[in-house]
């Protein structure tokens, strides 16, 4: 790894005897790294990234600074991923879902009923399988830094609760953009998948462009989608993690020490976010109930049965070996 960040470079032309003097006399200018994402500032993932930024400053003694741009102000998830590839943006948070367009193995995260429960999900993410998946995009310009909990995704709808797959018949369900697996999941269940950016969904629901969507509870609350949909049904079809990613091009301009600080800060923020997430999820449930949302707990068996062929088909794709390993992990 080259050590060519601007701070080091400013000393390379000095004679050795000058180096210490320069370091003591001149305050070092912090190197700024931009992090853009599509979530709001109340989201536990955003709060964890604020913690990450704080820890990067702390570990680097102020020589690195992370500036966060929330609310898709610098673009959608896919646009941010492309900006990382082009070296125009240092970091983004993306759901693992649209990453399958760049790294086909990531489709494994959007397949239904892959993880047994939250413990299994974190055991996989923090274990060899999850850590290996973080590295797969390096040659495609995208380095995975850490995962954040994005809970289990369930359906929420405007006119009736989703109790069985048949209730989805012809209902337009918003899915994340750029995720063929998400599209396939909804059509396999009998619904009508409608790709849309997260930021457009409130209006999409309000204006009946879609009859429902699917997401975790904190996102359902923080996006205020509960104001325009009456029913939330805990069928928990997927657990798609959020991820912090770094541009390979910019990563390669950092020295090893800086990379270590960033990785350390990221892992600490991920651990912190897991605790935050649990609290946010139970609080969100109370809040949406208090707001009059009808919460139901459908039997997951018919949902699982309907989407089982997706697992069989995925076995022959790039995601297959990962699916197999995850399913075989007790
Ligand atoms: C969740 C997830 C986001 C994702 C969003 C979506 O909120 O945390 O990363 O963008 O769902 O449905 O688009």
Short mmCIF file of C-alpha atoms and ligand atoms in Angstrom, two decimals:
data_model
loop_
_atom_site.label_atom_id
_atom_site.label_comp_id
_atom_site.label_asym_id
_atom_site.label_seq_id
_atom_site.Cartn_x
_atom_site.Cartn_y
_atom_site.Cartn_z
CA UNK A 1 0.00 0.00 0.00
CA UNK A 2 1.35 3.36 -1.01
CA UNK A 3 1.61 5.96 1.67
CA UNK A 4 0.80 9.02 -0.38
CA UNK A 5 -1.73 11.06 1.56
CA UNK A 6 -1.23 14.79 1.39
CA UNK A 7 0.18 15.11 4.92
CA UNK A 8 3.00 12.64 4.26
CA UNK A 9 3.70 14.14 0.87
CA UNK A 10 4.20 17.61 2.27
CA UNK A 11 7.26 16.29 4.05
CA UNK A 12 8.81 14.21 1.33
CA UNK A 13 10.81 17.07 -0.16
CA UNK A 14 12.16 18.28 3.14
CA UNK A 15 15.53 17.17 4.43
CA UNK A 16 15.23 14.78 7.35
CA UNK A 17 16.36 17.33 9.89
CA UNK A 18 13.53 19.64 8.93
CA UNK A 19 10.78 17.09 9.22
CA UNK A 20 10.34 17.26 12.99
CA UNK A 21 10.40 21.02 12.98
CA UNK A 22 7.76 21.27 10.28
CA UNK A 23 5.54 18.77 12.08
CA UNK A 24 5.75 20.71 15.34
CA UNK A 25 5.36 24.17 13.91
CA UNK A 26 2.65 23.81 11.34
CA UNK A 27 -0.77 22.50 12.42
CA UNK A 28 -1.62 19.58 10.18
CA UNK A 29 -4.55 20.11 7.90
CA UNK A 30 -7.17 17.39 8.29
CA UNK A 31 -7.97 15.34 5.23
CA UNK A 32 -11.72 15.37 4.61
CA UNK A 33 -13.61 12.29 3.43
CA UNK A 34 -17.19 12.62 2.21
CA UNK A 35 -19.89 10.11 3.11
CA UNK A 36 -23.27 10.39 1.36
CA UNK A 37 -26.44 8.33 1.90
CA UNK A 38 -30.21 8.33 1.43
CA UNK A 39 -31.52 8.01 5.01
CA UNK A 40 -32.77 10.72 7.33
CA UNK A 41 -30.93 12.05 10.37
CA UNK A 42 -33.13 10.15 12.85
CA UNK A 43 -32.30 6.77 11.36
CA UNK A 44 -30.14 4.58 13.65
CA UNK A 45 -27.86 3.94 10.67
CA UNK A 46 -27.23 7.68 10.28
CA UNK A 47 -26.62 8.04 14.03
CA UNK A 48 -24.11 5.16 13.87
CA UNK A 49 -22.30 6.87 11.01
CA UNK A 50 -22.08 10.05 13.06
CA UNK A 51 -20.41 7.90 15.71
CA UNK A 52 -18.13 6.50 13.00
CA UNK A 53 -17.13 10.03 11.97
CA UNK A 54 -16.42 10.95 15.60
CA UNK A 55 -14.27 7.82 16.06
CA UNK A 56 -12.31 8.44 12.85
CA UNK A 57 -11.40 11.92 14.18
CA UNK A 58 -10.47 10.43 17.54
CA UNK A 59 -8.34 7.53 16.25
CA UNK A 60 -6.55 9.72 13.70
CA UNK A 61 -5.93 12.49 16.22
CA UNK A 62 -7.85 14.90 14.03
CA UNK A 63 -5.89 14.18 10.86
CA UNK A 64 -8.90 12.58 9.14
CA UNK A 65 -12.37 14.08 9.06
CA UNK A 66 -15.58 12.48 7.81
CA UNK A 67 -18.36 14.79 6.56
CA UNK A 68 -21.82 13.20 6.17
CA UNK A 69 -24.46 14.16 3.59
CA UNK A 70 -27.80 12.46 4.46
CA UNK A 71 -31.20 12.46 2.71
CA UNK A 72 -29.90 11.57 -0.77
CA UNK A 73 -28.62 15.14 -1.22
CA UNK A 74 -25.67 13.75 -3.22
CA UNK A 75 -27.76 11.18 -5.10
CA UNK A 76 -29.60 7.88 -4.84
CA UNK A 77 -27.98 4.69 -3.56
CA UNK A 78 -26.98 3.62 -7.09
CA UNK A 79 -25.67 7.08 -8.01
CA UNK A 80 -23.53 7.14 -4.87
CA UNK A 81 -22.17 3.66 -5.64
CA UNK A 82 -21.24 4.87 -9.14
CA UNK A 83 -19.56 7.94 -7.66
CA UNK A 84 -17.48 5.67 -5.44
CA UNK A 85 -16.42 3.65 -8.47
CA UNK A 86 -15.34 6.83 -10.23
CA UNK A 87 -13.42 8.08 -7.21
CA UNK A 88 -15.68 11.13 -6.84
CA UNK A 89 -17.06 10.19 -3.43
CA UNK A 90 -15.14 8.43 -0.64
CA UNK A 91 -17.95 6.60 1.14
CA UNK A 92 -21.60 5.69 1.01
CA UNK A 93 -24.13 3.72 2.99
CA UNK A 94 -26.10 1.47 0.72
CA UNK A 95 -28.56 -1.27 1.32
CA UNK A 96 -26.93 -4.50 0.10
CA UNK A 97 -29.84 -4.79 -2.38
CA UNK A 98 -28.73 -2.50 -5.25
CA UNK A 99 -25.13 -3.70 -4.87
CA UNK A 100 -26.12 -6.92 -6.64
CA UNK A 101 -25.94 -4.90 -9.86
CA UNK A 102 -22.24 -4.32 -9.28
CA UNK A 103 -21.33 -7.51 -7.38
CA UNK A 104 -23.66 -10.39 -8.38
CA UNK A 105 -22.84 -12.45 -5.25
CA UNK A 106 -24.68 -9.79 -3.18
CA UNK A 107 -28.02 -11.08 -4.51
CA UNK A 108 -27.79 -13.53 -1.62
CA UNK A 109 -28.83 -10.75 0.78
CA UNK A 110 -32.07 -10.03 -1.10
CA UNK A 111 -33.19 -13.64 -1.23
CA UNK A 112 -36.09 -14.44 1.11
CA UNK A 113 -35.77 -16.38 4.37
CA UNK A 114 -31.99 -16.81 4.24
CA UNK A 115 -31.23 -16.05 7.88
CA UNK A 116 -32.85 -17.95 10.76
CA UNK A 117 -33.07 -14.92 13.06
CA UNK A 118 -31.15 -11.80 14.12
CA UNK A 119 -28.42 -13.79 15.93
CA UNK A 120 -27.81 -15.96 12.86
CA UNK A 121 -27.71 -12.84 10.64
CA UNK A 122 -25.01 -11.22 12.79
CA UNK A 123 -23.10 -14.46 13.17
CA UNK A 124 -22.91 -14.60 9.36
CA UNK A 125 -22.16 -10.88 8.86
CA UNK A 126 -19.36 -10.76 11.43
CA UNK A 127 -18.09 -14.25 10.54
CA UNK A 128 -16.03 -15.55 7.58
CA UNK A 129 -18.89 -15.39 5.03
CA UNK A 130 -19.81 -11.76 5.73
CA UNK A 131 -16.18 -10.67 5.92
CA UNK A 132 -15.39 -12.39 2.62
CA UNK A 133 -18.37 -10.67 0.95
CA UNK A 134 -16.99 -7.27 2.06
CA UNK A 135 -13.88 -7.83 -0.06
CA UNK A 136 -15.54 -9.02 -3.29
CA UNK A 137 -16.02 -5.57 -4.86
CA UNK A 138 -12.44 -4.31 -4.50
CA UNK A 139 -11.67 -4.67 -8.21
CA UNK A 140 -15.00 -3.09 -9.08
CA UNK A 141 -14.24 0.08 -7.16
CA UNK A 142 -16.27 -0.78 -4.05
CA UNK A 143 -14.69 -1.87 -0.77
CA UNK A 144 -17.09 -3.06 1.93
CA UNK A 145 -16.13 -1.59 5.31
CA UNK A 146 -18.83 -2.80 7.70
CA UNK A 147 -22.46 -3.84 8.01
CA UNK A 148 -25.28 -2.08 9.82
CA UNK A 149 -28.45 -3.77 11.03
CA UNK A 150 -31.39 -3.00 8.77
CA UNK A 151 -33.72 -5.44 10.49
CA UNK A 152 -36.25 -7.70 8.84
CA UNK A 153 -38.40 -6.33 6.03
CA UNK A 154 -42.17 -6.84 6.14
CA UNK A 155 -45.14 -5.59 4.13
CA UNK A 156 -47.12 -2.46 4.85
CA UNK A 157 -50.17 -1.57 2.85
CA UNK A 158 -52.95 0.93 2.40
CA UNK A 159 -56.20 -1.03 2.17
CA UNK A 160 -55.85 -4.44 3.85
CA UNK A 161 -53.30 -6.34 5.93
CA UNK A 162 -51.14 -8.90 4.11
CA UNK A 163 -51.89 -12.18 5.91
CA UNK A 164 -51.07 -14.66 3.11
CA UNK A 165 -49.32 -14.32 -0.27
CA UNK A 166 -52.78 -14.26 -1.88
CA UNK A 167 -53.43 -10.90 -0.25
CA UNK A 168 -50.65 -9.47 -2.44
CA UNK A 169 -52.50 -10.42 -5.62
CA UNK A 170 -52.09 -7.51 -8.07
CA UNK A 171 -51.14 -5.09 -5.29
CA UNK A 172 -48.44 -2.69 -6.46
CA UNK A 173 -45.57 -3.01 -4.00
CA UNK A 174 -42.68 -0.59 -4.09
CA UNK A 175 -39.27 -2.28 -4.16
CA UNK A 176 -35.79 -0.79 -3.98
CA UNK A 177 -34.44 0.32 -7.34
CA UNK A 178 -31.74 -1.71 -9.09
CA UNK A 179 -32.48 -5.01 -7.36
CA UNK A 180 -33.67 -7.72 -9.76
CA UNK A 181 -33.93 -10.12 -6.80
CA UNK A 182 -36.34 -7.78 -4.98
CA UNK A 183 -38.48 -7.55 -8.14
CA UNK A 184 -38.51 -11.31 -8.49
CA UNK A 185 -39.42 -11.82 -4.85
CA UNK A 186 -42.54 -9.67 -5.08
CA UNK A 187 -43.70 -11.21 -8.36
CA UNK A 188 -43.10 -14.72 -6.99
CA UNK A 189 -45.34 -13.83 -4.07
CA UNK A 190 -48.03 -12.65 -6.51
CA UNK A 191 -47.66 -8.88 -6.07
CA UNK A 192 -46.82 -6.31 -8.71
CA UNK A 193 -43.27 -5.00 -8.04
CA UNK A 194 -42.71 -1.28 -8.61
CA UNK A 195 -39.10 -0.03 -8.29
CA UNK A 196 -38.90 3.42 -6.73
CA UNK A 197 -36.37 5.48 -4.77
CA UNK A 198 -36.89 5.57 -1.02
CA UNK A 199 -37.23 9.35 -1.07
CA UNK A 200 -40.13 9.22 -3.54
CA UNK A 201 -42.13 6.61 -1.68
CA UNK A 202 -44.12 8.82 0.71
CA UNK A 203 -45.68 10.63 -2.24
CA UNK A 204 -45.97 7.37 -4.16
CA UNK A 205 -48.07 5.87 -1.37
CA UNK A 206 -50.07 9.04 -0.81
CA UNK A 207 -50.99 9.33 -4.49
CA UNK A 208 -51.81 5.59 -4.87
CA UNK A 209 -48.98 5.06 -7.34
CA UNK A 210 -48.32 2.01 -5.17
CA UNK A 211 -50.61 0.23 -2.70
CA UNK A 212 -47.84 -0.75 -0.34
CA UNK A 213 -44.17 -1.29 0.31
CA UNK A 214 -41.91 -3.35 2.55
CA UNK A 215 -39.35 -2.26 5.06
CA UNK A 216 -38.12 -2.52 8.63
CA UNK A 217 -39.92 -0.77 11.47
CA UNK A 218 -37.52 2.14 12.17
CA UNK A 219 -37.55 3.07 8.46
CA UNK A 220 -41.34 2.78 8.37
CA UNK A 221 -41.52 5.17 11.30
CA UNK A 222 -38.77 7.63 10.38
CA UNK A 223 -39.93 7.98 6.76
CA UNK A 224 -43.44 8.66 8.12
CA UNK A 225 -44.87 6.07 5.73
CA UNK A 226 -47.13 5.03 8.64
CA UNK A 227 -49.05 8.25 8.02
CA UNK A 228 -50.15 6.99 4.61
CA UNK A 229 -50.45 3.20 5.17
CA UNK A 230 -52.66 1.62 7.81
CA UNK A 231 -51.41 -1.97 8.01
CA UNK A 232 -48.02 -3.43 8.94
CA UNK A 233 -47.74 -7.26 8.70
CA UNK A 234 -44.72 -8.97 10.27
CA UNK A 235 -44.04 -11.62 7.63
CA UNK A 236 -40.28 -10.78 7.72
CA UNK A 237 -39.41 -11.99 4.20
CA UNK A 238 -35.84 -10.63 4.05
CA UNK A 239 -33.00 -9.30 6.19
CA UNK A 240 -31.04 -7.05 3.83
CA UNK A 241 -28.19 -5.37 5.72
CA UNK A 242 -27.04 -1.82 5.19
CA UNK A 243 -23.37 -1.42 4.41
CA UNK A 244 -20.69 1.20 4.61
CA UNK A 245 -18.60 1.17 1.44
CA UNK A 246 -15.43 2.94 0.40
CA UNK A 247 -14.22 3.94 -3.06
CA UNK A 248 -11.28 1.68 -3.99
CA UNK A 249 -9.67 4.56 -5.85
CA UNK A 250 -9.72 6.81 -2.77
CA UNK A 251 -8.93 3.95 -0.36
CA UNK A 252 -5.68 3.33 -2.23
CA UNK A 253 -4.59 6.92 -1.53
CA UNK A 254 -4.73 6.27 2.23
CA UNK A 255 -1.82 4.75 4.08
CA UNK A 256 -2.14 1.53 6.08
CA UNK A 257 -2.44 3.36 9.37
CA UNK A 258 -5.30 5.49 8.07
CA UNK A 259 -7.04 2.43 6.67
CA UNK A 260 -6.75 0.72 10.04
CA UNK A 261 -8.24 3.72 11.85
CA UNK A 262 -11.18 3.73 9.45
CA UNK A 263 -11.81 -0.01 9.75
CA UNK A 264 -11.58 0.14 13.53
CA UNK A 265 -13.98 3.10 13.74
CA UNK A 266 -16.39 1.33 11.38
CA UNK A 267 -16.48 -1.89 13.38
CA UNK A 268 -17.02 0.05 16.60
CA UNK A 269 -19.86 2.02 15.01
CA UNK A 270 -21.40 -1.23 13.74
CA UNK A 271 -21.38 -2.76 17.25
CA UNK A 272 -22.84 0.46 18.63
CA UNK A 273 -25.56 0.49 15.96
CA UNK A 274 -26.76 -3.03 16.84
CA UNK A 275 -27.74 -1.89 20.31
CA UNK A 276 -29.27 1.27 18.94
CA UNK A 277 -31.21 -0.75 16.40
CA UNK A 278 -32.90 -3.01 18.95
CA UNK A 279 -34.06 -0.03 20.95
CA UNK A 280 -35.23 1.85 17.85
CA UNK A 281 -37.19 -1.18 16.65
CA UNK A 282 -39.14 -1.67 19.86
CA UNK A 283 -39.79 2.06 20.20
CA UNK A 284 -40.97 2.20 16.57
CA UNK A 285 -43.47 -0.57 17.23
CA UNK A 286 -45.00 1.33 20.14
CA UNK A 287 -45.09 4.57 18.18
CA UNK A 288 -46.81 3.17 15.10
CA UNK A 289 -49.38 1.38 17.25
CA UNK A 290 -50.05 4.61 19.10
CA UNK A 291 -50.49 6.31 15.72
CA UNK A 292 -53.26 3.83 14.87
CA UNK A 293 -51.41 1.39 12.57
CA UNK A 294 -52.93 -2.10 12.68
CA UNK A 295 -50.07 -4.54 13.29
CA UNK A 296 -50.49 -8.21 12.42
CA UNK A 297 -48.41 -11.36 12.65
CA UNK A 298 -49.16 -13.62 9.67
CA UNK A 299 -48.06 -17.24 9.62
CA UNK A 300 -44.78 -17.18 7.63
CA UNK A 301 -45.16 -20.77 6.35
CA UNK A 302 -47.17 -20.00 3.16
CA UNK A 303 -44.78 -17.12 2.34
CA UNK A 304 -41.77 -19.41 2.72
CA UNK A 305 -43.37 -22.14 0.65
CA UNK A 306 -44.22 -19.75 -2.20
CA UNK A 307 -40.66 -18.41 -2.52
CA UNK A 308 -38.79 -21.69 -2.04
CA UNK A 309 -38.13 -22.00 -5.82
CA UNK A 310 -36.08 -18.79 -5.60
CA UNK A 311 -33.55 -20.60 -3.42
CA UNK A 312 -33.32 -23.51 -5.86
CA UNK A 313 -32.81 -21.15 -8.82
CA UNK A 314 -30.22 -19.04 -6.98
CA UNK A 315 -28.08 -22.13 -6.36
CA UNK A 316 -26.96 -21.93 -10.00
CA UNK A 317 -25.95 -18.25 -9.83
CA UNK A 318 -22.99 -16.34 -8.38
CA UNK A 319 -24.93 -16.06 -5.10
CA UNK A 320 -25.41 -19.84 -4.94
CA UNK A 321 -22.26 -20.82 -3.03
CA UNK A 322 -22.95 -18.10 -0.43
CA UNK A 323 -26.59 -19.12 -0.07
CA UNK A 324 -25.53 -22.72 0.46
CA UNK A 325 -22.94 -21.79 3.08
CA UNK A 326 -25.36 -19.54 4.96
CA UNK A 327 -28.15 -22.11 4.97
CA UNK A 328 -25.71 -24.75 6.19
CA UNK A 329 -24.46 -22.56 9.07
CA UNK A 330 -26.36 -23.60 12.21
C1 LIG B 1 -34.07 0.72 4.62
C2 LIG B 1 -32.59 0.59 4.50
C3 LIG B 1 -32.05 1.57 3.48
C4 LIG B 1 -32.81 1.44 2.18
C5 LIG B 1 -34.28 1.58 2.40
C6 LIG B 1 -35.09 1.41 1.13
O1 LIG B 1 -34.39 1.94 5.16
O2 LIG B 1 -31.99 0.86 5.75
O3 LIG B 1 -30.70 1.33 3.25
O4 LIG B 1 -32.39 2.42 1.27
O5 LIG B 1 -34.68 0.60 3.33
O6 LIG B 1 -36.07 0.67 1.16
O7 LIG B 1 -34.74 2.01 0.12
#
